[in-house]
Amino acid sequence: WQTLAARYRDNPGVLYDIHNEAHNTTWTAWRNRAVQIIEAIREVHPDALILVCGLDWAYDLRGWEADPLPFENIVYSTHPYPFKGEPWAWDKYFGRFAETHPVIAGEFGGGEADLVWGRRLIRYFNDKQMGWAAWSWVDSPHLTRDDRRTPTAFGRLVRLALQRHAGVDSVRLALTDLAVRNPGRDHATIAWKTSAPADSKVRYGMTEAYTDSVHAAVEVPDHAIRLSGLSPGTTYHYRVVSRDWYGDVVHSGDAIFETLP
């Protein structure tokens, strides 16, 4: 490690990932070994950015949550995969810790059957402000097919997420065709389209303070939210909001409609 640190200490693009997927050991043994490696690197490269994984093949960060390392510039690394656990477990094993410490998904990946899982995971990373790196170019699960150029279904998902992160205009979430359908005395339906499946929310009220809202969590490209319990002959202000799997949010400006007298 000191030889590597001497070679790369002047290169700001180099990170030190000190061990890949620790397992079959105790937190005490892994902590002692991690401290030993970190101290060796820091003797040569004091400002090195160092990645330290959890146990259970890097998935479980609870030991670091209970007793974080006493160093600066440490990033904790988790490796979530579909077989490691359901999304409800992410908070327990790494998400809660990511709210207070730098955490990266040093690996994640899946196959064609894991696209829903992958979308949920990437959105979770974004919500927790976690960095990530997708696996892999050379081993299963693959990001590309045998020609190493054509992305797999999961590879296309990763590419789209990277494009979203880079702000590529052609893949941004967009909102169109906003309309009020069939307003009655006590109801109205607000309809719109989004360029990708997203959830649906309408905020509304008699002023732009929008005292009420209706939300549908299902992600669809064609949206229709029915507002009921309205007052007859009344002008309402409303704004629609949609959020997609990636976490991108799009909303309309303030608009108005009137119920029938």
mmCIF file of N, CA and C in Angstrom, residues 110-154:
data_model
loop_
_atom_site.group_PDB
_atom_site.id
_atom_site.type_symbol
_atom_site.label_atom_id
_atom_site.label_comp_id
_atom_site.label_asym_id
_atom_site.label_seq_id
_atom_site.Cartn_x
_atom_site.Cartn_y
_atom_site.Cartn_z
ATOM 1 N N GLY A 110 -27.432 -6.020 -11.937
ATOM 2 C CA GLY A 110 -28.506 -6.991 -12.023
ATOM 3 C C GLY A 110 -28.719 -7.436 -13.448
ATOM 4 N N GLY A 111 -29.675 -8.315 -13.619
ATOM 5 C CA GLY A 111 -30.018 -8.819 -14.935
ATOM 6 C C GLY A 111 -31.308 -8.217 -15.441
ATOM 7 N N GLU A 112 -31.818 -8.797 -16.510
ATOM 8 C CA GLU A 112 -33.029 -8.260 -17.135
ATOM 9 C C GLU A 112 -34.229 -8.339 -16.203
ATOM 10 N N ALA A 113 -34.225 -9.298 -15.287
ATOM 11 C CA ALA A 113 -35.339 -9.447 -14.351
ATOM 12 C C ALA A 113 -35.256 -8.479 -13.180
ATOM 13 N N ASP A 114 -34.193 -7.692 -13.120
ATOM 14 C CA ASP A 114 -33.957 -6.838 -11.953
ATOM 15 C C ASP A 114 -34.117 -5.353 -12.247
ATOM 16 N N LEU A 115 -34.801 -4.996 -13.326
ATOM 17 C CA LEU A 115 -34.878 -3.588 -13.717
ATOM 18 C C LEU A 115 -35.676 -2.758 -12.720
ATOM 19 N N VAL A 116 -36.776 -3.296 -12.222
ATOM 20 C CA VAL A 116 -37.558 -2.559 -11.219
ATOM 21 C C VAL A 116 -36.718 -2.348 -9.973
ATOM 22 N N TRP A 117 -36.034 -3.401 -9.540
ATOM 23 C CA TRP A 117 -35.124 -3.292 -8.395
ATOM 24 C C TRP A 117 -34.057 -2.240 -8.661
ATOM 25 N N GLY A 118 -33.470 -2.248 -9.861
ATOM 26 C CA GLY A 118 -32.407 -1.306 -10.190
ATOM 27 C C GLY A 118 -32.879 0.131 -10.190
ATOM 28 N N ARG A 119 -34.082 0.369 -10.728
ATOM 29 C CA ARG A 119 -34.621 1.729 -10.717
ATOM 30 C C ARG A 119 -34.853 2.211 -9.294
ATOM 31 N N ARG A 120 -35.394 1.335 -8.470
ATOM 32 C CA ARG A 120 -35.633 1.718 -7.073
ATOM 33 C C ARG A 120 -34.321 1.999 -6.353
ATOM 34 N N LEU A 121 -33.294 1.195 -6.652
ATOM 35 C CA LEU A 121 -32.014 1.372 -5.977
ATOM 36 C C LEU A 121 -31.347 2.683 -6.389
ATOM 37 N N ILE A 122 -31.343 2.998 -7.679
ATOM 38 C CA ILE A 122 -30.717 4.240 -8.137
ATOM 39 C C ILE A 122 -31.440 5.448 -7.555
ATOM 40 N N ARG A 123 -32.757 5.395 -7.514
ATOM 41 C CA ARG A 123 -33.500 6.495 -6.893
ATOM 42 C C ARG A 123 -33.163 6.601 -5.413
ATOM 43 N N TYR A 124 -33.004 5.458 -4.756
ATOM 44 C CA TYR A 124 -32.612 5.446 -3.343
ATOM 45 C C TYR A 124 -31.243 6.086 -3.168
ATOM 46 N N PHE A 125 -30.289 5.739 -4.033
ATOM 47 C CA PHE A 125 -28.975 6.384 -3.983
ATOM 48 C C PHE A 125 -29.113 7.898 -4.095
ATOM 49 N N ASN A 126 -29.917 8.349 -5.039
ATOM 50 C CA ASN A 126 -30.087 9.790 -5.229
ATOM 51 C C ASN A 126 -30.700 10.446 -3.999
ATOM 52 N N ASP A 127 -31.711 9.800 -3.432
ATOM 53 C CA ASP A 127 -32.358 10.357 -2.246
ATOM 54 C C ASP A 127 -31.388 10.460 -1.076
ATOM 55 N N LYS A 128 -30.482 9.507 -0.966
ATOM 56 C CA LYS A 128 -29.503 9.492 0.127
ATOM 57 C C LYS A 128 -28.217 10.234 -0.234
ATOM 58 N N GLN A 129 -28.150 10.787 -1.452
ATOM 59 C CA GLN A 129 -26.958 11.484 -1.942
ATOM 60 C C GLN A 129 -25.728 10.579 -1.901
ATOM 61 N N MET A 130 -25.914 9.351 -2.335
ATOM 62 C CA MET A 130 -24.833 8.378 -2.411
ATOM 63 C C MET A 130 -24.269 8.319 -3.825
ATOM 64 N N GLY A 131 -22.948 8.200 -3.927
ATOM 65 C CA GLY A 131 -22.334 7.902 -5.203
ATOM 66 C C GLY A 131 -22.478 6.420 -5.511
ATOM 67 N N TRP A 132 -22.200 6.024 -6.764
ATOM 68 C CA TRP A 132 -22.296 4.611 -7.105
ATOM 69 C C TRP A 132 -21.434 4.273 -8.313
ATOM 70 N N ALA A 133 -21.116 2.995 -8.421
ATOM 71 C CA ALA A 133 -20.403 2.449 -9.578
ATOM 72 C C ALA A 133 -21.064 1.131 -9.936
ATOM 73 N N ALA A 134 -21.439 0.969 -11.204
ATOM 74 C CA ALA A 134 -22.175 -0.224 -11.628
ATOM 75 C C ALA A 134 -21.220 -1.341 -12.047
ATOM 76 N N TRP A 135 -21.608 -2.564 -11.747
ATOM 77 C CA TRP A 135 -20.871 -3.769 -12.105
ATOM 78 C C TRP A 135 -21.603 -4.436 -13.266
ATOM 79 N N SER A 136 -20.943 -4.957 -14.273
ATOM 80 C CA SER A 136 -19.532 -4.886 -14.563
ATOM 81 C C SER A 136 -19.375 -5.059 -16.058
ATOM 82 N N TRP A 137 -18.135 -4.870 -16.520
ATOM 83 C CA TRP A 137 -17.819 -5.018 -17.946
ATOM 84 C C TRP A 137 -17.382 -6.435 -18.297
ATOM 85 N N VAL A 138 -16.955 -7.225 -17.334
ATOM 86 C CA VAL A 138 -16.284 -8.482 -17.657
ATOM 87 C C VAL A 138 -16.899 -9.709 -17.006
ATOM 88 N N ASP A 139 -17.786 -9.541 -16.057
ATOM 89 C CA ASP A 139 -18.309 -10.692 -15.342
ATOM 90 C C ASP A 139 -19.795 -10.483 -15.083
ATOM 91 N N SER A 140 -20.471 -11.532 -14.745
ATOM 92 C CA SER A 140 -21.907 -11.460 -14.500
ATOM 93 C C SER A 140 -22.195 -10.761 -13.171
ATOM 94 N N PRO A 141 -23.249 -9.943 -13.097
ATOM 95 C CA PRO A 141 -24.176 -9.564 -14.167
ATOM 96 C C PRO A 141 -23.554 -8.520 -15.094
ATOM 97 N N HIS A 142 -23.777 -8.656 -16.387
ATOM 98 C CA HIS A 142 -23.110 -7.829 -17.384
ATOM 99 C C HIS A 142 -23.850 -6.519 -17.636
ATOM 100 N N LEU A 143 -23.090 -5.476 -17.941
ATOM 101 C CA LEU A 143 -23.657 -4.224 -18.440
ATOM 102 C C LEU A 143 -23.723 -4.218 -19.962
ATOM 103 N N THR A 144 -22.883 -5.035 -20.601
ATOM 104 C CA THR A 144 -22.867 -5.113 -22.068
ATOM 105 C C THR A 144 -22.959 -6.569 -22.513
ATOM 106 N N ARG A 145 -23.346 -6.747 -23.766
ATOM 107 C CA ARG A 145 -23.406 -8.088 -24.337
ATOM 108 C C ARG A 145 -22.010 -8.519 -24.786
ATOM 109 N N ASP A 146 -21.930 -9.645 -25.466
ATOM 110 C CA ASP A 146 -20.631 -10.235 -25.787
ATOM 111 C C ASP A 146 -19.752 -9.325 -26.630
ATOM 112 N N ASP A 147 -20.362 -8.427 -27.423
ATOM 113 C CA ASP A 147 -19.539 -7.541 -28.246
ATOM 114 C C ASP A 147 -18.936 -6.395 -27.440
ATOM 115 N N ARG A 148 -19.296 -6.308 -26.160
ATOM 116 C CA ARG A 148 -18.784 -5.280 -25.238
ATOM 117 C C ARG A 148 -19.183 -3.862 -25.655
ATOM 118 N N ARG A 149 -20.102 -3.737 -26.601
ATOM 119 C CA ARG A 149 -20.562 -2.429 -27.062
ATOM 120 C C ARG A 149 -22.071 -2.251 -26.892
ATOM 121 N N THR A 150 -22.794 -3.334 -27.050
ATOM 122 C CA THR A 150 -24.249 -3.272 -26.964
ATOM 123 C C THR A 150 -24.682 -3.452 -25.511
ATOM 124 N N PRO A 151 -25.356 -2.473 -24.927
ATOM 125 C CA PRO A 151 -25.731 -2.608 -23.518
ATOM 126 C C PRO A 151 -26.827 -3.647 -23.312
ATOM 127 N N THR A 152 -26.757 -4.347 -22.222
ATOM 128 C CA THR A 152 -27.854 -5.210 -21.797
ATOM 129 C C THR A 152 -29.001 -4.327 -21.308
ATOM 130 N N ALA A 153 -30.108 -4.940 -20.937
ATOM 131 C CA ALA A 153 -31.232 -4.162 -20.405
ATOM 132 C C ALA A 153 -30.805 -3.395 -19.160
ATOM 133 N N PHE A 154 -30.039 -4.034 -18.287
ATOM 134 C CA PHE A 154 -29.568 -3.334 -17.091
ATOM 135 C C PHE A 154 -28.525 -2.288 -17.466
#
